[in-house]
mmCIF file of C-alpha atoms in Angstrom:
data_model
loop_
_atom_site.group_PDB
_atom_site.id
_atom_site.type_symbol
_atom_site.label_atom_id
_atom_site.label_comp_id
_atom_site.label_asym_id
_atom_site.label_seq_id
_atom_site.Cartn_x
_atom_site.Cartn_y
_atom_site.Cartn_z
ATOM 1 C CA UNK A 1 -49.609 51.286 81.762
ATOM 2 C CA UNK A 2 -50.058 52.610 85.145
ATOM 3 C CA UNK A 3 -51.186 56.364 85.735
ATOM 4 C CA UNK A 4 -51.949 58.456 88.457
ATOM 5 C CA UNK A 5 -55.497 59.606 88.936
ATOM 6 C CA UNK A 6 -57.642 61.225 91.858
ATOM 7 C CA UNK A 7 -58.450 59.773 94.291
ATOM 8 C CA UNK A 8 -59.952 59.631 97.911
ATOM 9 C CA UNK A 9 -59.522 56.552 100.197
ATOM 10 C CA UNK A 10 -62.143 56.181 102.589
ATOM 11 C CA UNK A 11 -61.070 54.680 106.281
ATOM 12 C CA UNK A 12 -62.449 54.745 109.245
ATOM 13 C CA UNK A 13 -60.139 56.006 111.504
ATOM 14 C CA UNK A 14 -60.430 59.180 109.372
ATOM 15 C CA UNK A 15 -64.096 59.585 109.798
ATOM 16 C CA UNK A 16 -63.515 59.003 113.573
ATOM 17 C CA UNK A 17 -60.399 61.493 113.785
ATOM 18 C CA UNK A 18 -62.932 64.078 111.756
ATOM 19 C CA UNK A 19 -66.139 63.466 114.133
ATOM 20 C CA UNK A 20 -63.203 63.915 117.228
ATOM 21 C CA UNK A 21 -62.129 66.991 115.692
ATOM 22 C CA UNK A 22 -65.934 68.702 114.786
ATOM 23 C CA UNK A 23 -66.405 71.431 116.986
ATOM 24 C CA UNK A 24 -70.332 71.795 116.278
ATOM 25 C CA UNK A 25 -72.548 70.749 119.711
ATOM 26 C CA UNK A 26 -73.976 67.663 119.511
ATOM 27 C CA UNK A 27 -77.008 67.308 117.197
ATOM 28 C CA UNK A 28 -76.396 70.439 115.363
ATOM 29 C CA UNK A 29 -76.820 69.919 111.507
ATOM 30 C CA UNK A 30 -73.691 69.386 109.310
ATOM 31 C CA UNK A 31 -73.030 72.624 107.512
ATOM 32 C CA UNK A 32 -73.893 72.583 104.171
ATOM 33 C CA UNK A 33 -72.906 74.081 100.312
ATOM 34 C CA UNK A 34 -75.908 74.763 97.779
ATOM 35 C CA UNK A 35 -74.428 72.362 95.830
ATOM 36 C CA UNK A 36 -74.588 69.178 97.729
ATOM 37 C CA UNK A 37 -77.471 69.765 99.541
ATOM 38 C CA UNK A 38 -80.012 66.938 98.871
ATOM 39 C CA UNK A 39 -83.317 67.965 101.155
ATOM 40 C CA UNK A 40 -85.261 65.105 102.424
ATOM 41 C CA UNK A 41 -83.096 62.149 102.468
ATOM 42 C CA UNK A 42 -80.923 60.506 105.487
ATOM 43 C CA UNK A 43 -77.657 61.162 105.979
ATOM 44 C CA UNK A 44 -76.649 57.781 104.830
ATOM 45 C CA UNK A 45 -78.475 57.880 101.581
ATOM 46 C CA UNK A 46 -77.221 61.915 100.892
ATOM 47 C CA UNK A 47 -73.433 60.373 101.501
ATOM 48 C CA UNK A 48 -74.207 57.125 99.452
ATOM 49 C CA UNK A 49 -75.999 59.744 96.883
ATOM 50 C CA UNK A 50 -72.718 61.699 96.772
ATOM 51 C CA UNK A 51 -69.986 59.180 96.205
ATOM 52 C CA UNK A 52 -71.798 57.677 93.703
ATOM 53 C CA UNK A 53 -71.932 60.868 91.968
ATOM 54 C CA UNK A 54 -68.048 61.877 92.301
ATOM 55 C CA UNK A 55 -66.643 62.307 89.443
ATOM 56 C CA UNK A 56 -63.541 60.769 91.061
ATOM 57 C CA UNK A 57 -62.767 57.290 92.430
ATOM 58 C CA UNK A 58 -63.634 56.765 96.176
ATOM 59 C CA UNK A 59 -62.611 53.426 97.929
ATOM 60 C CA UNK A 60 -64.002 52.785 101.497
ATOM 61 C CA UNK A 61 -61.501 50.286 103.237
ATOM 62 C CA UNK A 62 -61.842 48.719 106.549
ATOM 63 C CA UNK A 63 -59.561 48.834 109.207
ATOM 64 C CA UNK A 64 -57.528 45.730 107.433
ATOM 65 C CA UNK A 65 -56.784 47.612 104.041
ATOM 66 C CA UNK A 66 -59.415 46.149 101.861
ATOM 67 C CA UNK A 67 -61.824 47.564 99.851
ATOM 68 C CA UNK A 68 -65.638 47.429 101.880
ATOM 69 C CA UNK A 69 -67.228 49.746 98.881
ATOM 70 C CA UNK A 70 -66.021 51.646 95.814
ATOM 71 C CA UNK A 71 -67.683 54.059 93.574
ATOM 72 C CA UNK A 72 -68.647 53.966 89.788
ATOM 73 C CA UNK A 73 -65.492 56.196 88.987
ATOM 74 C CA UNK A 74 -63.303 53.932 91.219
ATOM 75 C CA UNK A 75 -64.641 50.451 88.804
ATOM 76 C CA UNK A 76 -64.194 53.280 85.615
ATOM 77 C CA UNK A 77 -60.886 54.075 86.723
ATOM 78 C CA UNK A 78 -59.412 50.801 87.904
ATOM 79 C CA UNK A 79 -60.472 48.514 85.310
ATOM 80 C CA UNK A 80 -62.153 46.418 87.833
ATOM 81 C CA UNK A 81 -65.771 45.516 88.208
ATOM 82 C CA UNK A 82 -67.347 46.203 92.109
ATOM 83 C CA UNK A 83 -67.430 42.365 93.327
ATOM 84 C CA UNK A 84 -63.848 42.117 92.105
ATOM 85 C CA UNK A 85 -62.528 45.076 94.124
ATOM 86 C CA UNK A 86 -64.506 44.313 97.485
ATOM 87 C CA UNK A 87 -62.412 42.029 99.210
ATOM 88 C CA UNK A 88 -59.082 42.964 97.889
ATOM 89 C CA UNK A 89 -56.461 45.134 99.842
ATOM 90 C CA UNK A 90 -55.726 48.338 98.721
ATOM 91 C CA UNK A 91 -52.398 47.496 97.849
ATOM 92 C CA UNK A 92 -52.985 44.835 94.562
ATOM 93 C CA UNK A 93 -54.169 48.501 92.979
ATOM 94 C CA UNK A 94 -51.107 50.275 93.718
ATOM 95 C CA UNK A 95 -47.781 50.149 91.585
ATOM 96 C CA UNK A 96 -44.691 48.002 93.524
ATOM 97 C CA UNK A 97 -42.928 51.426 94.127
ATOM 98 C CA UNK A 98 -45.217 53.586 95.677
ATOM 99 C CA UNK A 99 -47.124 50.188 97.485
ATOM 100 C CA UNK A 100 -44.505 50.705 100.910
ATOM 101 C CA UNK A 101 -45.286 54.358 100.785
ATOM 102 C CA UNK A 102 -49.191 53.678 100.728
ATOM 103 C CA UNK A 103 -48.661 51.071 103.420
ATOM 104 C CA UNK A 104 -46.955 53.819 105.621
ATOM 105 C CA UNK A 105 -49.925 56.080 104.762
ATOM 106 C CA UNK A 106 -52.710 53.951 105.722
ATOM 107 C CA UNK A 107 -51.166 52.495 108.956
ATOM 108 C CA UNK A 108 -50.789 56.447 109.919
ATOM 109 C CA UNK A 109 -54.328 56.965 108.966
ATOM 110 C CA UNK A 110 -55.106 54.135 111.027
ATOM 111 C CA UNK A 111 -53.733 55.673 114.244
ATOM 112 C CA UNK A 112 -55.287 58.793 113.869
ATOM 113 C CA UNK A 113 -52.874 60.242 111.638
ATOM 114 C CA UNK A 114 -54.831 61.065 108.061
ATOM 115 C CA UNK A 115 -52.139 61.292 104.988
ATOM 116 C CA UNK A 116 -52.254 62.769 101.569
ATOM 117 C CA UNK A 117 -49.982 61.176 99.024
ATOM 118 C CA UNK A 118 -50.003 60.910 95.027
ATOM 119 C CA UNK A 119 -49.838 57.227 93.977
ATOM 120 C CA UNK A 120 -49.998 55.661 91.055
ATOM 121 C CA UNK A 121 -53.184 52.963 90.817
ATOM 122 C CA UNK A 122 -52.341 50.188 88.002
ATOM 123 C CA UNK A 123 -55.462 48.672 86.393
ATOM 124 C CA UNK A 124 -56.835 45.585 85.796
ATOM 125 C CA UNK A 125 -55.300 45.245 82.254
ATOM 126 C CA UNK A 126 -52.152 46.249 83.485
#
């Protein structure tokens, strides 16, 4: 049975529209909250640090709709093991009537245009 969980779709364009959009000067730190603040390690490695702990799926797709890197909730969720869902577009997760609604979403992402929709994800047992 399919059922709606949360979830955050990573894509490009949307970390690009949200560096366009950051008003901080150039090399100023990120801000930061007490409770994601991990001292002493990269940036890459405090972001890879944090998705893996989210308690909620996150799927990082590439500017063609497929998946590029999911999280442990995202496998949990989906019914899907990590090699499985790397490779495959974003829609073979979502249920045939919300799947032309995501496609809308994502091509508006895309273009600069970040979206926030509920959809229903179907697992890998159906």
């Amino acid at each position: 049975m399919a059922k709606m969980w949360p979830t955050t779709l990573l894509v490009p364009a949307t970390v690009a529209h949200a560096r366009r959009h950051d008003s901080r000067p150039p090399g100023s730190p990120a801000p930061t909250s007490p409770a994601i603040v991990m001292e002493g390690l990269p940036l890459d490695e405090r972001y890879r640090a944090l998705v893996e702990r989210y308690p909620h799926a996150v799927f990082g797709l590439n500017l063609a709709g497929q998946f590029v890197e999911v999280n442990p909730a995202a496998t949990k969720i989906s019914g899907y093991d990590t090699s499985q869902l790397v490779g495959m577009h974003f829609s073979e997760l979502i249920d045939v009537p919300d799947r032309a609604r995501a496609t809308d979403a994502f091509n508006q992402t895309v273009e600069g245009r970040p979206q926030l929709l509920k959809l229903t994800v179907r697992r890998a047992d159906g």
